[in-house]
Amino acid sequence: MLQKKVILTEDEMPRQWYNILPDMPNGMNPPLHPGTGKPVGPDDLAPVFPMNLIEQEVSPQRWIDIPEPVLEKYLFYRPSPLGRAYALEQFLQTPAKIYFKNEGVSPAGSHKPNTAIPQAYYNKVFGTKRIATETGAGQWGSALSYAGALFGLEIKVYMVRISFDQKPYRRLMMNTWGATCIPSPSPETNAGRKMLELDPNSPGSLGIAISEAVEDAVTTPDSKYALGSVLNHVMLHQTIIGLEAKKQMEKIGEYPDVIIGCAGGGSNFAGLALPFIYDKIHGKQIAVYAVEPASCPTMTKGPFVYDFGDTVQMTPLLAMHSLGHAFVPQPIHAGGLRYHGMAPIVSQLVLDKMIEPVAINQLETFAAGVTWARTEGFIPAPETNHALAMVIREAKKAKEEGKEKTILVNWSGHGLVDLMAYNAYFEGKLSDYELPDEEIQASLVALENFPKPVCK
Amino acid sequence: MLQKKVILTEDEMPRQWYNILPDMPNGMNPPLHPGTGKPVGPDDLAPVFPMNLIEQEVSPQRWIDIPEPVLEKYLFYRPSPLGRAYALEQFLQTPAKIYFKNEGVSPAGSHKPNTAIPQAYYNKVFGTKRIATETGAGQWGSALSYAGALFGLEIKVYMVRISFDQKPYRRLMMNTWGATCIPSPSPETNAGRKMLELDPNSPGSLGIAISEAVEDAVTTPDSKYALGSVLNHVMLHQTIIGLEAKKQMEKIGEYPDVIIGCAGGGSNFAGLALPFIYDKIHGKQIAVYAVEPASCPTMTKGPFVYDFGDTVQMTPLLAMHSLGHAFVPQPIHAGGLRYHGMAPIVSQLVLDKMIEPVAINQLETFAAGVTWARTEGFIPAPETNHALAMVIREAKKAKEEGKEKTILVNWSGHGLVDLMAYNAYFEGKLSDYELPDEEIQASLVALENFPKPVCK
């Protein structure tokens, strides 16, 4: 019988994360203090993050040991399986081999706990009692709530209002793990009140919710803030995905020709891709695709600039692809991909030609998700559907070209609490939307006087 | 580091199911034809089930080969992990070792695909084009929809109306896998119309939905019916759970002192327990607990009788513990445990003192589920919470007695699409309900003139 899944034993789970910083082909532009325009130092970040995570954010070490208590919690659901999508291959009649790393097996149903667990751990060790955070579709908020329960930390989540209303199940997951979740913009912070004054019916955005959570963290005793994507230490933690996948492929004598992940802030994509990009930097031929929604085309249409990570301009300036910090994306159903910026590491690697960004429209992604569900069984998250749409494009191309090709995709999460989005799709209520260039230009005006990053 | 999960490789997955029929200590009472009072023959069942499954229902063989195409589909999510609940043990400060077989890893989120897949397969081989079925909380309906998608069968699901309304996500899962799901009682069958005439606002029951699905199957060309629990062949298919668990425990040199599962129709419980009950029949000392809701106390308060499996009296008479086929249980949130009868195999083994039934009230089960989620992470289904409440009772008893004891529980499914039930619990809207004896007596009156099974 054909092998369906490649499984690692607990002993085979990697014991270190891979830090790509020392290997970046053209280095990185440092985060800048918005007031002084100078690179931020650890002390600037100390009100927001615990010092152990700040150190990790800028660590020059290639390999970083995963602390034992984090390994123990990883084992609750890791190593995750690497599956072979035979049924989809057969359905598509493609000569391509499709492997998928199933990150939907975690309690929160996505890859997010891979960084939520270490962030909760480092905060706990540092002495933090309470973490404030934001969440878009709810994947991150639920993952941090889960991790908070494991380490006994109080968690407060500011959830983008439109998702709060559309996705009650995510909030209920957070409550079940003992966390508090409120819609953002909220009347509980200055940032939230300011937004509510401008528009009492604001649907919210990730940028606004970040502003609220940061403000909450810096103004509440014993509290810190945590971010589920974008930052270097988040990418670092997520490399457990790619490191496992690499071992799994080695076990069966395979290596991918094509790597695919969806990208909102960049963390699930980077988590899978970075350990392979290390090989690409050293000469290996691989195509690496980061797939974003056509309605929020950060990498394909946003310039590489210094911009704020949040709307109310509380964060340092990050060198990244951005549509502008004031940009409020269309309320498409892949809430986890609705973010104006992109992780600086991913952004830089796009410039470095290590990553090829692709924008795909919503209807194609849901069609891909339904095809996946009806062949491979597991129902994917709307975010994951973006990656799967690209997998299907590549598999069809392989068929046209008559090429056997090995595709590896990050199956970043399941869609069981996103089924209302599938319902809307089946009822014909979803539509495509390509962001007009004029709207992008308009939203970028605000960045004109910002410092410019070095583009090599 | 402590081992958290025992994993089997795909090669180690069992290749045969265990059939307990030849090992039943006191045999079984045969199903009877309600008209003649004589045992039903294969031909009586032929309009309802394909002949290959009818043969399996009465097979005297102890070991039955799992067909290769079924094995292939099992590998989509099996072998399932056997976890050790260290975090719960620590929280309870118990000397007991708690092992849980995680059946929540399937695409449908429960153990139900273990029988949905072979049932779809045998129907496909037999030439069936379309299957009608019923579902309570939706676990079975979604599992059969998933299996139908894998084998290209059309699936029609009659879902108990109260769950249809309360649990839209389950219906959406079915739709995503391409199945049709309508609320029962429906105007589409005689059985449904009859119930709607009596009560246009009927919340429905599993018994009524079974009547509708059976009627649909026997009156629609190329259609058969499928049942997700109760019958012998369903128990058979589910033994993959216990056979895997046994291998996994052997691997680490363990054997359970206590086995626990929740029981509605009996399938997840039997799936785990039967391979161990084989040992118990042969002298091994094990406590085996089947946990049911206090509001639907089939085993603890229902007599062992001949009764119909459905409300409208279309099925053969089965020898089982029953509260009466017309009994409509309280709308508690563990919809999968709201059934008037119990699998004949499980019922007989209760009589045989191989299984000890326990009834637990709703609030204790939700408290157990929340404790589980906040220690072990995975959020359990309301049905599973019944088993977990018993685990916690046993773990506390072990602490009181100072006994090291090995507990094995079937973690039958996750609760991600049942979060509204947790919400009701947190909001204090759930209550306990013990079914009054008078109500049981009243509902059993209808059985007075039925044939009586032999009780040894």
Short mmCIF file of C-alpha atoms in Angstrom, two decimals, chain A residues 53-401:
data_model
loop_
_atom_site.label_atom_id
_atom_site.label_comp_id
_atom_site.label_asym_id
_atom_site.label_seq_id
_atom_site.Cartn_x
_atom_site.Cartn_y
_atom_site.Cartn_z
CA LEU A 53 12.05 37.87 23.23
CA ILE A 54 13.63 41.21 22.30
CA GLU A 55 17.02 39.50 22.34
CA GLN A 56 15.68 36.72 20.16
CA GLU A 57 14.29 39.29 17.72
CA VAL A 58 17.81 40.45 16.85
CA SER A 59 19.84 37.33 17.56
CA PRO A 60 22.73 36.69 15.16
CA GLN A 61 22.81 32.94 16.00
CA ARG A 62 21.76 30.60 13.21
CA TRP A 63 20.42 27.87 15.53
CA ILE A 64 18.49 28.63 18.69
CA ASP A 65 17.67 25.93 21.24
CA ILE A 66 14.00 25.34 21.87
CA PRO A 67 13.53 25.42 25.67
CA GLU A 68 12.49 22.11 27.23
CA PRO A 69 9.07 23.37 28.51
CA VAL A 70 8.28 24.57 24.98
CA LEU A 71 9.28 21.21 23.49
CA GLU A 72 6.99 19.52 26.00
CA LYS A 73 4.03 21.63 24.93
CA TYR A 74 4.87 21.20 21.23
CA LEU A 75 4.51 17.46 21.78
CA PHE A 76 0.81 17.98 22.58
CA TYR A 77 0.32 18.09 18.77
CA ARG A 78 3.73 17.92 17.08
CA PRO A 79 5.50 16.61 15.06
CA SER A 80 2.73 17.32 12.56
CA PRO A 81 2.16 14.86 9.70
CA LEU A 82 3.45 15.37 6.17
CA GLY A 83 0.73 14.01 3.90
CA ARG A 84 0.78 13.07 0.26
CA ALA A 85 -2.32 14.30 -1.59
CA TYR A 86 -2.78 11.24 -3.83
CA ALA A 87 -6.52 11.78 -4.14
CA LEU A 88 -6.09 15.35 -5.34
CA GLU A 89 -3.30 14.31 -7.73
CA GLN A 90 -5.56 11.67 -9.18
CA PHE A 91 -8.48 14.08 -9.47
CA LEU A 92 -6.27 16.57 -11.32
CA GLN A 93 -4.62 13.83 -13.40
CA THR A 94 -1.32 15.53 -12.73
CA PRO A 95 2.18 14.02 -12.85
CA ALA A 96 3.07 16.34 -9.95
CA LYS A 97 3.58 14.90 -6.47
CA ILE A 98 1.80 17.03 -3.88
CA TYR A 99 2.98 16.96 -0.26
CA PHE A 100 1.22 18.93 2.46
CA LYS A 101 2.40 19.77 5.94
CA ASN A 102 -0.71 19.53 8.08
CA GLU A 103 -0.61 22.28 10.70
CA GLY A 104 -4.35 21.91 11.27
CA VAL A 105 -3.70 19.24 13.92
CA SER A 106 -3.02 21.67 16.76
CA PRO A 107 -5.72 22.31 19.41
CA ALA A 108 -6.30 25.77 17.93
CA GLY A 109 -6.47 24.26 14.43
CA SER A 110 -3.61 26.19 12.84
CA HIS A 111 0.15 26.80 12.90
CA LYS A 112 -0.26 29.73 15.32
CA PRO A 113 0.46 27.77 18.54
CA ASN A 114 4.01 27.18 17.24
CA THR A 115 4.83 30.74 18.28
CA ALA A 116 2.07 31.27 20.87
CA ILE A 117 3.60 28.57 23.08
CA PRO A 118 7.16 29.96 23.14
CA GLN A 119 5.88 33.53 23.48
CA ALA A 120 3.77 32.53 26.47
CA TYR A 121 6.73 30.61 27.89
CA TYR A 122 9.27 33.44 27.54
CA ASN A 123 6.78 35.87 29.06
CA LYS A 124 6.15 33.51 31.95
CA VAL A 125 9.88 33.14 32.61
CA PHE A 126 10.29 36.91 32.40
CA GLY A 127 7.59 37.47 35.01
CA THR A 128 4.75 38.71 32.82
CA LYS A 129 1.33 37.98 34.35
CA ARG A 130 -0.90 39.13 31.52
CA ILE A 131 -0.63 39.47 27.73
CA ALA A 132 -2.69 41.74 25.49
CA THR A 133 -2.91 40.96 21.81
CA GLU A 134 -4.99 41.53 18.71
CA THR A 135 -6.51 39.04 16.32
CA GLY A 136 -8.01 39.25 12.85
CA ALA A 137 -9.99 36.16 11.95
CA GLY A 138 -9.22 34.75 15.39
CA GLN A 139 -6.55 32.17 14.63
CA TRP A 140 -3.89 34.03 16.57
CA GLY A 141 -6.13 35.09 19.44
CA SER A 142 -7.30 31.55 19.99
CA ALA A 143 -3.75 30.18 19.77
CA LEU A 144 -2.45 32.63 22.38
CA SER A 145 -5.45 31.88 24.62
CA TYR A 146 -4.57 28.20 24.40
CA ALA A 147 -0.91 28.86 25.20
CA GLY A 148 -1.91 31.18 28.04
CA ALA A 149 -3.97 28.39 29.59
CA LEU A 150 -0.99 26.00 29.39
CA PHE A 151 1.32 28.44 31.21
CA GLY A 152 -1.19 30.13 33.53
CA LEU A 153 -1.13 33.61 31.95
CA GLU A 154 -4.09 35.95 31.68
CA ILE A 155 -4.88 36.76 28.03
CA LYS A 156 -6.85 39.72 26.66
CA VAL A 157 -7.65 39.72 22.94
CA TYR A 158 -8.77 42.68 20.81
CA MET A 159 -10.56 41.10 17.85
CA VAL A 160 -11.27 42.99 14.62
CA ARG A 161 -14.99 43.76 14.93
CA ILE A 162 -16.13 42.36 11.61
CA SER A 163 -14.55 39.00 12.45
CA PHE A 164 -15.82 39.18 16.03
CA ASP A 165 -19.33 39.42 14.60
CA GLN A 166 -18.83 36.95 11.71
CA LYS A 167 -16.89 34.31 13.63
CA PRO A 168 -18.34 33.78 17.10
CA TYR A 169 -16.75 30.33 17.37
CA ARG A 170 -13.25 31.76 17.50
CA ARG A 171 -14.19 33.94 20.44
CA LEU A 172 -15.80 30.95 22.13
CA MET A 173 -12.55 29.00 21.73
CA MET A 174 -10.73 31.82 23.51
CA ASN A 175 -13.33 31.84 26.31
CA THR A 176 -13.09 28.07 26.69
CA TRP A 177 -9.38 28.45 27.27
CA GLY A 178 -10.12 31.13 29.86
CA ALA A 179 -9.25 34.28 27.88
CA THR A 180 -11.19 37.52 27.44
CA CYS A 181 -12.01 38.69 23.92
CA ILE A 182 -13.62 42.01 22.96
CA PRO A 183 -14.36 43.62 19.59
CA SER A 184 -11.97 46.27 18.27
CA PRO A 185 -12.22 49.22 18.00
CA SER A 186 -13.26 49.19 21.65
CA PRO A 187 -14.05 51.97 24.14
CA GLU A 188 -11.36 50.53 26.44
CA THR A 189 -8.34 52.28 24.91
CA ASN A 190 -7.52 55.76 23.61
CA ALA A 191 -6.77 54.28 20.21
CA GLY A 192 -10.12 52.52 20.13
CA ARG A 193 -12.07 55.54 21.33
CA LYS A 194 -10.38 57.68 18.67
CA MET A 195 -11.43 55.28 15.92
CA LEU A 196 -14.97 55.00 17.28
CA GLU A 197 -15.29 58.80 17.25
CA LEU A 198 -14.34 58.82 13.57
CA ASP A 199 -16.69 55.95 12.78
CA PRO A 200 -18.91 54.39 15.46
CA ASN A 201 -19.64 51.50 13.08
CA SER A 202 -16.02 50.87 12.14
CA PRO A 203 -15.53 47.23 11.05
CA GLY A 204 -12.05 47.47 12.56
CA SER A 205 -8.77 46.33 11.09
CA LEU A 206 -5.70 44.46 12.23
CA GLY A 207 -3.81 47.76 12.33
CA ILE A 208 -6.34 49.31 14.74
CA ALA A 209 -6.49 46.21 16.93
CA ILE A 210 -2.68 46.19 17.22
CA SER A 211 -2.78 49.81 18.38
CA GLU A 212 -5.30 48.91 21.08
CA ALA A 213 -3.40 45.87 22.32
CA VAL A 214 -0.06 47.71 22.46
CA GLU A 215 -1.65 50.59 24.35
CA ASP A 216 -3.29 48.13 26.77
CA ALA A 217 0.02 46.32 27.37
CA VAL A 218 2.09 49.43 28.05
CA THR A 219 -0.53 50.97 30.36
CA THR A 220 -1.46 47.90 32.44
CA PRO A 221 0.79 46.60 35.24
CA ASP A 222 2.66 43.30 34.68
CA SER A 223 1.38 43.20 31.09
CA LYS A 224 3.15 42.70 27.79
CA TYR A 225 2.06 42.59 24.21
CA ALA A 226 2.39 39.65 21.79
CA LEU A 227 2.20 39.59 18.02
CA GLY A 228 1.27 36.48 16.01
CA SER A 229 3.17 37.29 12.84
CA VAL A 230 5.44 39.87 11.12
CA LEU A 231 8.30 39.96 13.65
CA ASN A 232 11.57 38.06 13.34
CA HIS A 233 11.09 35.95 16.47
CA VAL A 234 7.70 34.80 15.20
CA MET A 235 9.25 33.64 11.91
CA LEU A 236 11.95 31.93 13.96
CA HIS A 237 9.47 29.92 16.05
CA GLN A 238 7.52 28.87 12.98
CA THR A 239 10.60 27.31 11.36
CA ILE A 240 9.74 24.16 13.30
CA ILE A 241 7.31 23.54 10.41
CA GLY A 242 9.94 23.62 7.68
CA LEU A 243 12.56 21.81 9.74
CA GLU A 244 10.16 18.94 10.34
CA ALA A 245 9.06 18.92 6.69
CA LYS A 246 12.67 18.75 5.54
CA LYS A 247 13.34 15.74 7.77
CA GLN A 248 10.15 14.10 6.59
CA MET A 249 11.01 14.56 2.93
CA GLU A 250 14.53 13.29 3.55
CA LYS A 251 13.05 10.16 5.13
CA ILE A 252 11.38 9.27 1.83
CA GLY A 253 14.19 10.51 -0.38
CA GLU A 254 12.30 13.56 -1.66
CA TYR A 255 13.09 17.25 -2.02
CA PRO A 256 10.61 19.89 -3.21
CA ASP A 257 10.87 21.67 -6.55
CA VAL A 258 8.14 24.08 -5.52
CA ILE A 259 7.22 25.45 -2.07
CA ILE A 260 3.91 27.21 -1.51
CA GLY A 261 2.34 29.01 1.43
CA CYS A 262 -0.29 31.69 1.94
CA ALA A 263 0.95 34.96 3.41
CA GLY A 264 -0.85 37.60 5.46
CA GLY A 265 1.80 38.69 7.93
CA GLY A 266 4.06 35.94 6.60
CA SER A 267 4.53 33.52 9.47
CA ASN A 268 3.11 30.21 8.23
CA PHE A 269 4.70 30.79 4.86
CA ALA A 270 8.09 31.66 6.34
CA GLY A 271 7.84 28.81 8.82
CA LEU A 272 7.73 26.30 6.02
CA ALA A 273 9.92 28.13 3.52
CA LEU A 274 12.89 29.54 5.47
CA PRO A 275 14.72 26.25 6.11
CA PHE A 276 14.50 25.53 2.37
CA ILE A 277 15.44 29.11 1.43
CA TYR A 278 18.67 28.46 3.33
CA ASP A 279 19.37 25.85 0.64
CA LYS A 280 18.27 28.23 -2.12
CA ILE A 281 20.67 30.89 -0.85
CA HIS A 282 23.35 28.23 -1.17
CA GLY A 283 22.51 27.42 -4.78
CA LYS A 284 19.61 24.98 -4.70
CA GLN A 285 17.00 25.47 -7.45
CA ILE A 286 13.56 25.84 -5.88
CA ALA A 287 10.54 27.94 -6.76
CA VAL A 288 9.09 29.52 -3.61
CA TYR A 289 5.63 31.10 -3.86
CA ALA A 290 4.00 33.34 -1.23
CA VAL A 291 0.31 33.67 -2.04
CA GLU A 292 -1.68 36.72 -0.98
CA PRO A 293 -5.27 37.84 -1.71
CA ALA A 294 -5.80 40.05 -4.77
CA SER A 295 -7.80 42.36 -2.51
CA CYS A 296 -4.82 42.93 -0.19
CA PRO A 297 -1.81 42.68 -2.54
CA THR A 298 0.91 43.75 -0.14
CA MET A 299 3.85 42.08 -1.87
CA THR A 300 2.66 42.23 -5.47
CA LYS A 301 1.54 45.89 -5.42
CA GLY A 302 2.80 47.49 -2.20
CA PRO A 303 6.23 49.16 -2.34
CA PHE A 304 9.13 48.26 -0.03
CA VAL A 305 9.03 51.12 2.47
CA TYR A 306 9.41 52.05 6.12
CA ASP A 307 5.94 51.95 7.66
CA PHE A 308 4.17 51.43 10.94
CA GLY A 309 2.90 47.99 11.85
CA ASP A 310 -0.30 49.52 13.27
CA THR A 311 -2.80 52.19 12.31
CA VAL A 312 -2.35 54.60 15.21
CA GLN A 313 1.43 54.70 14.70
CA MET A 314 2.55 53.22 17.99
CA THR A 315 5.03 50.63 16.66
CA PRO A 316 8.55 51.21 15.35
CA LEU A 317 8.88 51.75 11.61
CA LEU A 318 9.51 48.45 9.85
CA ALA A 319 11.13 48.03 6.43
CA MET A 320 8.56 46.01 4.54
CA HIS A 321 6.19 45.77 1.64
CA SER A 322 3.18 47.81 2.66
CA LEU A 323 -0.08 49.22 1.39
CA GLY A 324 0.12 51.94 4.04
CA HIS A 325 -0.70 51.70 7.74
CA ALA A 326 -4.06 53.44 7.29
CA PHE A 327 -5.18 50.99 4.64
CA VAL A 328 -8.34 49.05 5.57
CA PRO A 329 -8.61 45.93 3.40
CA GLN A 330 -11.88 44.60 1.99
CA PRO A 331 -13.68 42.23 4.35
CA ILE A 332 -12.82 39.05 2.46
CA HIS A 333 -13.18 35.81 4.37
CA ALA A 334 -9.48 35.05 4.76
CA GLY A 335 -9.22 37.38 7.72
CA GLY A 336 -5.72 36.19 8.53
CA LEU A 337 -4.49 37.60 5.21
CA ARG A 338 -6.02 41.07 5.64
CA TYR A 339 -2.95 43.03 6.76
CA HIS A 340 -1.43 46.13 5.23
CA GLY A 341 2.20 45.04 5.74
CA MET A 342 4.35 41.94 5.42
CA ALA A 343 7.04 40.47 7.67
CA PRO A 344 10.34 42.34 7.12
CA ILE A 345 12.17 39.02 6.59
CA VAL A 346 9.70 37.93 3.92
CA SER A 347 9.66 41.39 2.34
CA GLN A 348 13.44 41.48 2.11
CA LEU A 349 13.57 37.96 0.63
CA VAL A 350 11.07 39.06 -2.03
CA LEU A 351 13.51 41.86 -2.95
CA ASP A 352 16.33 39.32 -2.86
CA LYS A 353 14.45 37.20 -5.45
CA MET A 354 14.31 34.27 -3.07
CA ILE A 355 10.50 34.43 -2.88
CA GLU A 356 8.02 35.01 -5.68
CA PRO A 357 4.77 36.64 -4.55
CA VAL A 358 1.48 35.77 -6.25
CA ALA A 359 -1.95 37.38 -5.75
CA ILE A 360 -5.07 35.23 -6.16
CA ASN A 361 -8.71 36.20 -6.07
CA GLN A 362 -11.21 34.88 -3.54
CA LEU A 363 -13.44 32.71 -5.74
CA GLU A 364 -10.54 30.70 -7.12
CA THR A 365 -9.32 30.07 -3.58
CA PHE A 366 -12.69 28.73 -2.36
CA ALA A 367 -13.03 26.53 -5.43
CA ALA A 368 -9.62 25.10 -4.53
CA GLY A 369 -10.68 24.56 -0.92
CA VAL A 370 -13.81 22.66 -1.93
CA THR A 371 -11.82 20.50 -4.36
CA TRP A 372 -9.41 19.74 -1.56
CA ALA A 373 -12.18 18.85 0.92
CA ARG A 374 -13.88 16.53 -1.54
CA THR A 375 -10.69 14.67 -2.43
CA GLU A 376 -8.41 14.80 0.61
CA GLY A 377 -11.14 15.17 3.24
CA PHE A 378 -9.82 17.83 5.59
CA ILE A 379 -11.65 21.16 5.16
CA PRO A 380 -9.06 23.95 4.82
CA ALA A 381 -9.17 27.44 6.33
CA PRO A 382 -9.94 30.26 3.87
CA GLU A 383 -6.35 31.46 4.31
CA THR A 384 -4.99 28.02 3.42
CA ASN A 385 -7.23 27.97 0.34
CA HIS A 386 -4.96 30.64 -1.17
CA ALA A 387 -2.01 28.25 -1.00
CA LEU A 388 -4.13 25.39 -2.34
CA ALA A 389 -5.27 27.47 -5.33
CA MET A 390 -1.60 27.93 -6.22
CA VAL A 391 -0.95 24.21 -5.74
CA ILE A 392 -3.70 23.45 -8.24
CA ARG A 393 -2.27 25.99 -10.71
CA GLU A 394 1.16 24.37 -10.42
CA ALA A 395 -0.24 20.84 -10.67
CA LYS A 396 -2.15 21.77 -13.83
CA LYS A 397 0.96 23.40 -15.28
CA ALA A 398 2.91 20.22 -14.58
CA LYS A 399 0.25 18.29 -16.46
CA GLU A 400 0.41 20.65 -19.45
CA GLU A 401 4.19 20.50 -19.49
#
